[in-house]
Short mmCIF file of C-alpha atoms and ligand atoms in Angstrom, two decimals:
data_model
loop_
_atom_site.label_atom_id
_atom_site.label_comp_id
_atom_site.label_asym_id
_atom_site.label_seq_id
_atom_site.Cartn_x
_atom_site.Cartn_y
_atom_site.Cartn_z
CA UNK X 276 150.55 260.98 -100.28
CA UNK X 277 153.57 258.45 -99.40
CA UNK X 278 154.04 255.47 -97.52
CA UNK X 279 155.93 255.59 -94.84
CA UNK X 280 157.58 252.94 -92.89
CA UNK X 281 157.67 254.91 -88.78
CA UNK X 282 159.75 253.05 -86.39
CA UNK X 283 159.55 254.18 -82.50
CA UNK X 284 156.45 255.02 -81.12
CA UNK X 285 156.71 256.27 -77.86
CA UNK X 286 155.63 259.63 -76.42
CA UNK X 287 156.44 261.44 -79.58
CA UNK X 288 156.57 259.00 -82.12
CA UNK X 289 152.93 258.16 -81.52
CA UNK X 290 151.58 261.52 -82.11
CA UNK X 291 154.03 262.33 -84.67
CA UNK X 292 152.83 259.43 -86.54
CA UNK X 293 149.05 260.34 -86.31
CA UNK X 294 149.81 263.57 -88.12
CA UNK X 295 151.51 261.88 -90.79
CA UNK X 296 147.80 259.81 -91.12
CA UNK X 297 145.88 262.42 -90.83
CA UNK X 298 147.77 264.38 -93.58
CA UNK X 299 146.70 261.02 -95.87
CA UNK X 300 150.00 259.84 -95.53
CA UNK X 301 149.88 255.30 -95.46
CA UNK X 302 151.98 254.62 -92.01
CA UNK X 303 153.50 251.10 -91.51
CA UNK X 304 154.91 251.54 -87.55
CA UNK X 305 156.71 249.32 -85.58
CA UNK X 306 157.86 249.65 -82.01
CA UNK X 307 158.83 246.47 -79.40
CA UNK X 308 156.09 247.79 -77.10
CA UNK X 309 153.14 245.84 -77.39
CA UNK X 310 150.74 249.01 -76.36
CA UNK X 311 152.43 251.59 -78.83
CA UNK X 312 151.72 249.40 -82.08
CA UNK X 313 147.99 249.40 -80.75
CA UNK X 314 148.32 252.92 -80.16
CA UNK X 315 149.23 253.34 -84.30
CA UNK X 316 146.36 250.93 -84.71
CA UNK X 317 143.74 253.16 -82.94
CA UNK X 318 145.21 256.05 -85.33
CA UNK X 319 144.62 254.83 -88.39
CA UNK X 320 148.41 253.12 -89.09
CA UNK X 321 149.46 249.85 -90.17
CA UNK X 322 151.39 247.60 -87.71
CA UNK X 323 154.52 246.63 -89.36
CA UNK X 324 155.88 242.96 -88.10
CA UNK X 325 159.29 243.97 -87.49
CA UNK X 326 162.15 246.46 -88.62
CA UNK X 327 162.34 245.34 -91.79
CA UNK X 328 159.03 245.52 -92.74
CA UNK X 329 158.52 248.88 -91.29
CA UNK X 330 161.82 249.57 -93.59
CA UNK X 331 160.91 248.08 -96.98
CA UNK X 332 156.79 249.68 -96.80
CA UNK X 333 157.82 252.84 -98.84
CA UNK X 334 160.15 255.02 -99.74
CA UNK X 335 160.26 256.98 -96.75
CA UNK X 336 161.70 255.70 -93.53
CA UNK X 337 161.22 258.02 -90.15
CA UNK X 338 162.76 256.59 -86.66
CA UNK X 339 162.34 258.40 -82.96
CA UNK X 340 163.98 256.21 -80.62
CA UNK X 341 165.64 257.25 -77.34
CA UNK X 342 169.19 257.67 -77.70
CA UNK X 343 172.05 256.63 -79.93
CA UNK X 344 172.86 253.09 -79.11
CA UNK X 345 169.07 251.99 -80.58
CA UNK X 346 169.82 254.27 -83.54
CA UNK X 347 172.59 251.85 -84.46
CA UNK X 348 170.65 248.94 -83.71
CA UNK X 349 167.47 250.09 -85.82
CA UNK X 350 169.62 251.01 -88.59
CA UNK X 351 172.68 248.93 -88.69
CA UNK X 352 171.91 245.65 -87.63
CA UNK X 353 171.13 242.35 -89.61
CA UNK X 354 167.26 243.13 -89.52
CA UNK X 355 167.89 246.74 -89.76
CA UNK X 356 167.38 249.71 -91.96
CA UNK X 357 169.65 249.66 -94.14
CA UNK X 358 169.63 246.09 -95.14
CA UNK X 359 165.89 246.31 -95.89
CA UNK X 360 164.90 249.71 -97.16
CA UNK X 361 164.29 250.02 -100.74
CA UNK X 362 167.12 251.82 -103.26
CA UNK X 363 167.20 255.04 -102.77
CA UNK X 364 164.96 255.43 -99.61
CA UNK X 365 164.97 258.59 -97.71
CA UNK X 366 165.74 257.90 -94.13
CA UNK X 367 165.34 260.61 -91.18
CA UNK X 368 166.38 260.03 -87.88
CA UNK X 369 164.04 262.45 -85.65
CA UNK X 370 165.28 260.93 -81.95
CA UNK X 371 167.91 262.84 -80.11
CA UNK X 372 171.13 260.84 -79.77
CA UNK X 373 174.99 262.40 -80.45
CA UNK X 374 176.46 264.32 -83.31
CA UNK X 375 179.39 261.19 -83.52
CA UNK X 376 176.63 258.35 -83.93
CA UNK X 377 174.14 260.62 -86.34
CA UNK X 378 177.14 261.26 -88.40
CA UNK X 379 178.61 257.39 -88.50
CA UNK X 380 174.90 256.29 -89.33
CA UNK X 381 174.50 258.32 -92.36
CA UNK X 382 177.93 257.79 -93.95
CA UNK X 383 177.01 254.43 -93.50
CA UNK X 384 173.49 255.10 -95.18
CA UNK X 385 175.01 257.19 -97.94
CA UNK X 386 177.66 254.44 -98.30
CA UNK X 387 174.75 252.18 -99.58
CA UNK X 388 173.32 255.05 -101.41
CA UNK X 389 170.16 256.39 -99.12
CA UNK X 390 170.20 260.00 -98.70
CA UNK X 391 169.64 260.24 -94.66
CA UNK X 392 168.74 263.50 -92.43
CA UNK X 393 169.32 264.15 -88.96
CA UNK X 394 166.29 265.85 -87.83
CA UNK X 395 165.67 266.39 -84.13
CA UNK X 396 162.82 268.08 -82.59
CA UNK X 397 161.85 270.83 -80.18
CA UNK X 398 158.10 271.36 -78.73
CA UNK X 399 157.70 268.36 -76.45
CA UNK X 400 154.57 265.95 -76.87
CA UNK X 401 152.01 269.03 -76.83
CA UNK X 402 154.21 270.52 -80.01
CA UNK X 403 154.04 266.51 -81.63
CA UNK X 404 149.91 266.23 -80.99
CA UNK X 405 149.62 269.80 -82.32
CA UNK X 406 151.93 269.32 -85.39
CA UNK X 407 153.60 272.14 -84.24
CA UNK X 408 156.94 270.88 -83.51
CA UNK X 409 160.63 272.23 -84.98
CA UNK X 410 162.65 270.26 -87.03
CA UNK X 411 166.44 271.22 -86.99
CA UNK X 412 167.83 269.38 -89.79
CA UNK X 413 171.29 268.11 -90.50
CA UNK X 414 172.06 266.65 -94.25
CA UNK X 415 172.78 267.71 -97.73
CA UNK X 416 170.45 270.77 -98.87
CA UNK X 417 169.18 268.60 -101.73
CA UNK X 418 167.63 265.49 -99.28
CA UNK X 419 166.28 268.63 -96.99
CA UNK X 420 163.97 269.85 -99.56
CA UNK X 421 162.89 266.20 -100.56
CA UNK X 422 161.85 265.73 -96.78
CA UNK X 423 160.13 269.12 -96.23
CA UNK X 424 157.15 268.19 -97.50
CA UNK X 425 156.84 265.30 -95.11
CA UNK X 426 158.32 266.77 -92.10
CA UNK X 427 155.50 269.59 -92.29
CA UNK X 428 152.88 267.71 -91.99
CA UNK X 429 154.50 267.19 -88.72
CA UNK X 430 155.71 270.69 -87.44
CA UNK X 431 155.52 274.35 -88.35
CA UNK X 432 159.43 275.24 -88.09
CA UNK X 433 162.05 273.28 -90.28
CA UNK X 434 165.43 274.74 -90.29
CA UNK X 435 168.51 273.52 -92.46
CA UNK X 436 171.13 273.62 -89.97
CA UNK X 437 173.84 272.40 -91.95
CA UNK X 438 175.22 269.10 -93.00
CA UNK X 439 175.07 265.72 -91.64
CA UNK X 440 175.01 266.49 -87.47
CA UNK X 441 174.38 269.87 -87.46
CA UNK X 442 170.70 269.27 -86.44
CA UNK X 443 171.77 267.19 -83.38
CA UNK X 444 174.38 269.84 -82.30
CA UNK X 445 171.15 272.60 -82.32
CA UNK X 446 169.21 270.29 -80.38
CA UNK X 447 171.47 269.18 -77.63
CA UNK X 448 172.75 273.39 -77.09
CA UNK X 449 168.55 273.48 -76.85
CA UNK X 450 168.19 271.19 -74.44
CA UNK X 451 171.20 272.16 -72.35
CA UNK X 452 169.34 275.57 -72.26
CA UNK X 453 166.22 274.32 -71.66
CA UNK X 454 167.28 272.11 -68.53
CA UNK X 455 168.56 275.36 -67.25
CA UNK X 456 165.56 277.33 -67.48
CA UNK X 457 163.49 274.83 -66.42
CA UNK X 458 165.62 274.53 -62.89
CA UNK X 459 165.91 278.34 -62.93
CA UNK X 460 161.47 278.44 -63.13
CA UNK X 461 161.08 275.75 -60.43
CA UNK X 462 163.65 278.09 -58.27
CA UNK X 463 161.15 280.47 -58.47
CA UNK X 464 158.31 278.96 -58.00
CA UNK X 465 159.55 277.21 -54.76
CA UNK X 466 161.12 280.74 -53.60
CA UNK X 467 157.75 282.51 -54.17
CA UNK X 468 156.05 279.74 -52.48
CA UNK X 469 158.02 280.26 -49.30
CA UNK X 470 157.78 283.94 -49.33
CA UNK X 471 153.89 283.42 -49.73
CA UNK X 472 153.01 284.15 -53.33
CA UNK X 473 150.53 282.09 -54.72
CA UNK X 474 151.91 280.09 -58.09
CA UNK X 475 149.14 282.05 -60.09
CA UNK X 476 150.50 285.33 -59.26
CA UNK X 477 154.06 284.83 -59.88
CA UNK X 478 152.72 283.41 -63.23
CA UNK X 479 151.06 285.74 -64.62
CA UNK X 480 153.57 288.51 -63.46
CA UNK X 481 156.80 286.45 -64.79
CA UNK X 482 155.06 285.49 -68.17
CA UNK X 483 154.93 288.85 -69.40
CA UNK X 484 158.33 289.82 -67.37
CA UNK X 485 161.75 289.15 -68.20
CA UNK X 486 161.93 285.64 -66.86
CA UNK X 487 159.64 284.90 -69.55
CA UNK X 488 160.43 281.31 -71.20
CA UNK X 489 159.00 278.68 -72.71
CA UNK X 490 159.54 276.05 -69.30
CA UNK X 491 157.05 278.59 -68.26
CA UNK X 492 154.63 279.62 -70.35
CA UNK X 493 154.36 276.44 -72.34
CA UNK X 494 155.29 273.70 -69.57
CA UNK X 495 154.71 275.51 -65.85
CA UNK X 496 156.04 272.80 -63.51
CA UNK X 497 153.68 273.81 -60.77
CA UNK X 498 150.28 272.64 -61.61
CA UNK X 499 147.37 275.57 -62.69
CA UNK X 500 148.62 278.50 -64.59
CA UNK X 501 149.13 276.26 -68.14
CA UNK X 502 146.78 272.82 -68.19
CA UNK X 503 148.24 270.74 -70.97
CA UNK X 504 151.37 270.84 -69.02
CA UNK X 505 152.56 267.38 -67.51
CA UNK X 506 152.59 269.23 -63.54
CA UNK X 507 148.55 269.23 -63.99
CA UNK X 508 149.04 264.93 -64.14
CA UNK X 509 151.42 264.05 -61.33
CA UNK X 510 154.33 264.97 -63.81
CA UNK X 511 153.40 262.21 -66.25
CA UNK X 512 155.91 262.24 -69.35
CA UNK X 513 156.05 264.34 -71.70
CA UNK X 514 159.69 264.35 -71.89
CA UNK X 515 161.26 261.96 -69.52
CA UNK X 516 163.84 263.07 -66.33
CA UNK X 517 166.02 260.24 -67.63
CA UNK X 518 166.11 261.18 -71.38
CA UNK X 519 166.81 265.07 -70.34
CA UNK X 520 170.06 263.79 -68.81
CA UNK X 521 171.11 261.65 -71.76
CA UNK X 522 171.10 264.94 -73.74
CA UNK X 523 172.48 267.11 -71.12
CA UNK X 524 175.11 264.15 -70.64
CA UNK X 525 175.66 264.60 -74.78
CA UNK X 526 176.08 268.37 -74.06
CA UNK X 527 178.27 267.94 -71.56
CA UNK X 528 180.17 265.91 -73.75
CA UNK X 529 180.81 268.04 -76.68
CA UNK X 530 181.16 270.84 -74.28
CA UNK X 531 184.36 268.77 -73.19
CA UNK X 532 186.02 267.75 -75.97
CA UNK X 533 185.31 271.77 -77.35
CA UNK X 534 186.79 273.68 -74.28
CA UNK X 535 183.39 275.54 -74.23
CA UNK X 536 182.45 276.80 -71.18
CA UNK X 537 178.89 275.62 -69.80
CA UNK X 538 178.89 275.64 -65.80
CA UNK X 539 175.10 275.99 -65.73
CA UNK X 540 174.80 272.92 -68.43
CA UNK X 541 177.55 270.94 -65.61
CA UNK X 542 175.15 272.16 -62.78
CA UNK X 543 171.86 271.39 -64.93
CA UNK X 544 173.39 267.83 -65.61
CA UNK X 545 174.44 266.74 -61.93
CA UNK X 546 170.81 267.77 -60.78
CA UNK X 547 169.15 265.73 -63.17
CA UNK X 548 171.36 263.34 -62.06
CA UNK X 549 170.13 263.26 -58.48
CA UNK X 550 166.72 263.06 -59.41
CA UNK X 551 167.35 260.26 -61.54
CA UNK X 552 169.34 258.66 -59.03
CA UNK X 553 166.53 259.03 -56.62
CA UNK X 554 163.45 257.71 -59.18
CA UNK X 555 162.51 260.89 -60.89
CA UNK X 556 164.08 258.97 -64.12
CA UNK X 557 160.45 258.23 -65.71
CA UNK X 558 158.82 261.66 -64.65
CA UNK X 559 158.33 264.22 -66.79
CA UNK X 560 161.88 266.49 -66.43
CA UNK X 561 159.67 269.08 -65.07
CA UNK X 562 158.79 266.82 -62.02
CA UNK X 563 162.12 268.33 -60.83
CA UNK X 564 160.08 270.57 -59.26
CA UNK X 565 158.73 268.08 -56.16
CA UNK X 566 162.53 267.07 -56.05
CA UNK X 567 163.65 270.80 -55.14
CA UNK X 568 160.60 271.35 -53.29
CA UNK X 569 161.55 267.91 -50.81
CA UNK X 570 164.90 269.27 -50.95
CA UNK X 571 164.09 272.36 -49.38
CA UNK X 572 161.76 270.91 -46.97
CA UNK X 573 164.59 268.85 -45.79
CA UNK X 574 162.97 265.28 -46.74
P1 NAD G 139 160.01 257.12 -75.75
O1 NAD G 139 160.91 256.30 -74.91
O2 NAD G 139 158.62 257.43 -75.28
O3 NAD G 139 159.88 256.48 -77.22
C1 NAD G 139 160.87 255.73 -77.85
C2 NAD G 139 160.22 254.50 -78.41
O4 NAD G 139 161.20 253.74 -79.14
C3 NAD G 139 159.65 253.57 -77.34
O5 NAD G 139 158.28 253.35 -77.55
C4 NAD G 139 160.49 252.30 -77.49
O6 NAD G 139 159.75 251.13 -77.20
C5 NAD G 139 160.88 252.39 -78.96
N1 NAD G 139 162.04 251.56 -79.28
C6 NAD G 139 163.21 251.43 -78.60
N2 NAD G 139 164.02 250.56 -79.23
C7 NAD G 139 163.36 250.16 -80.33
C8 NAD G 139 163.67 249.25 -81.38
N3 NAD G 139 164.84 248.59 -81.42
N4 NAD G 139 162.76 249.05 -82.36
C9 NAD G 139 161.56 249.70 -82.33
N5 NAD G 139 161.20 250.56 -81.35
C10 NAD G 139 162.09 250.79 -80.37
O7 NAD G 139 160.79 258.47 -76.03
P2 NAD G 139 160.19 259.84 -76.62
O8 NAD G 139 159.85 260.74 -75.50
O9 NAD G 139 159.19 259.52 -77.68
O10 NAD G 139 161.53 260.43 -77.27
C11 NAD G 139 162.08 259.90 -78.47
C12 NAD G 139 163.28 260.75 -78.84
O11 NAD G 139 162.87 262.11 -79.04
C13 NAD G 139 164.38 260.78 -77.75
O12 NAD G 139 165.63 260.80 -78.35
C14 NAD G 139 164.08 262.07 -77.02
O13 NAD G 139 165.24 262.59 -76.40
C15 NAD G 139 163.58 262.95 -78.15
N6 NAD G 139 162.64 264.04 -77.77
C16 NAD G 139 161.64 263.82 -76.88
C17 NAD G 139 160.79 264.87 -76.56
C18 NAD G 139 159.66 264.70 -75.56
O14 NAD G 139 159.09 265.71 -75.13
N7 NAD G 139 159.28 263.48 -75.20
C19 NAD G 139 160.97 266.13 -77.13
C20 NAD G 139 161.98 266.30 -78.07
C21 NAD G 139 162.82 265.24 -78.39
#
């Protein structure tokens, strides 16, 4: 049993935190949304006042914010992380933000001797209220096996993918691969539609056919064949439209300044773009689906 100080506690954080409680863990949150430090409050947590009391509560410190530019903040500003944890604090970053910033944070962290992780996740919000979620984990092999414990109580897959970074390069080559599948499924879904094959049928056939994949058979976009999946509640997030293009933006990124070739990633990217662009931004990326379905119709 630890203490844990759990900044960001949106969507995943919440639920991520709850495990942590429920595995006896002592969970001091902190988030600038009013509803998502009640949210901690209903599950048993502590509401930290700030940052740095979130920081200084233990000798753990876990953040899931959005992207990098709050990682920085949370971290390396006057009330941040690093100027209030206690000595030798284990710090893991689980949000998804770029391999640059996750690597400048924890030299910075090891600079003032905290042993940091990168450790991104895969499994959506149904993987973070199941405690099912993957961990892919960049840092020194010595600070992964200190966190292990901890991050298990959260998910069921943790992977050492190499040093500092290496767990936000998995998860934004997920994601890019993801964001294609996911347009690929709604293609098919709105073909089949047309042609006059009900959703249920195509489902069942394609989820034990070759196009099987998990933006089907764990997160349909057409409402029905799988009910935890966001398409059953008017595409309620889940996992945001608008943070699915930050990481296909990161992808696109490193796919730039590597020469590697991702046309589907490009393609993947500009039509998340559009739907952003058009208010899809705080649906659930699978909400894509209406967006090609007006499309089609012309709307
Ligand atoms: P979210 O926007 O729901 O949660 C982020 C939380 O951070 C919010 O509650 C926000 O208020 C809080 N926050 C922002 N700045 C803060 C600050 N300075 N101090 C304290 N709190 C602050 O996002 P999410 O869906 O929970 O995703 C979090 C991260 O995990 C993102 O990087 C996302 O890409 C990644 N991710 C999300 C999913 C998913 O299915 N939602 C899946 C895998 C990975």
């Amino acid at each position: 049993m630890a203490t844990i100080g759990f900044i960001g506690l949106g969507n995943m954080g919440a639920p991520m935190a709850a495990n942590l409680v429920k595995a006896q863990h002592h969970i001091a949150g902190f988030d600038i949304v009013a509803a998502a430090r009640d949210m901690l409050a209903e599950n048993g947590g502590h509401i930290a006042s700030g940052v740095p009391e979130a920081a200084a509560a233990g000798d753990i410190v876990i953040t899931m914010l959005p992207a990098g530019p709050q990682v920085r903040e949370v971290y390396l500003g006057p009330d941040g992380v690093l100027a209030h944890a206690r000595p030798g604090a284990l710090l893991i970053d689980c949000s998804t933000i770029d391999v640059e910033t996750a690597r400048a944070v924890a030299a910075q962290a090891a600079a003032k001797g905290f042993a940091m992780l990168d450790a991104p996740v895969s499994g959506g919000t149904i993987g973070a209220a199941a405690g099912t979620l993957t961990f892919m984990v960049g840092g020194t092999v010595e600070t992964f096996a200190r966190a292990r414990p901890v991050l298990a109580a959260m998910g069921r897959t943790i992977v050492h993918a190499g040093p500092a970074g290496a767990g936000q390069t998995a998860k934004i080559c997920n994601n890019m691969i993801l964001a294609a599948s996911m347009i690929a499924v709604c293609e098919g879904f709105a073909l089949a539609e047309k042609l006059g094959l009900p959703a249920q049928t195509l489902f069942d056939i394609c989820s034990t056919s070759t196009s099987q994949c998990w933006a089907m058979t764990g997160y349909c976009p057409v409402p029905g064949p799988v009910p935890a999946a966001p398409s059953n509640r008017g595409y309620a997030p889940g996992f945001t439209a608008a943070n699915m293009l930050k990481d296909l933006r990161l992808s696109q990124q490193a796919a730039g300044a590597t020469g590697a070739a991702t046309p589907l990633g490009a393609a993947a990217a500009n039509l998340y773009q559009i739907y952003v662009d058009a208010g899809g931004g705080a649906s659930d990326f699978s909400g894509i689906m209406q967006f090609l379905n007006r499309t089609q119709s012309g709307q």
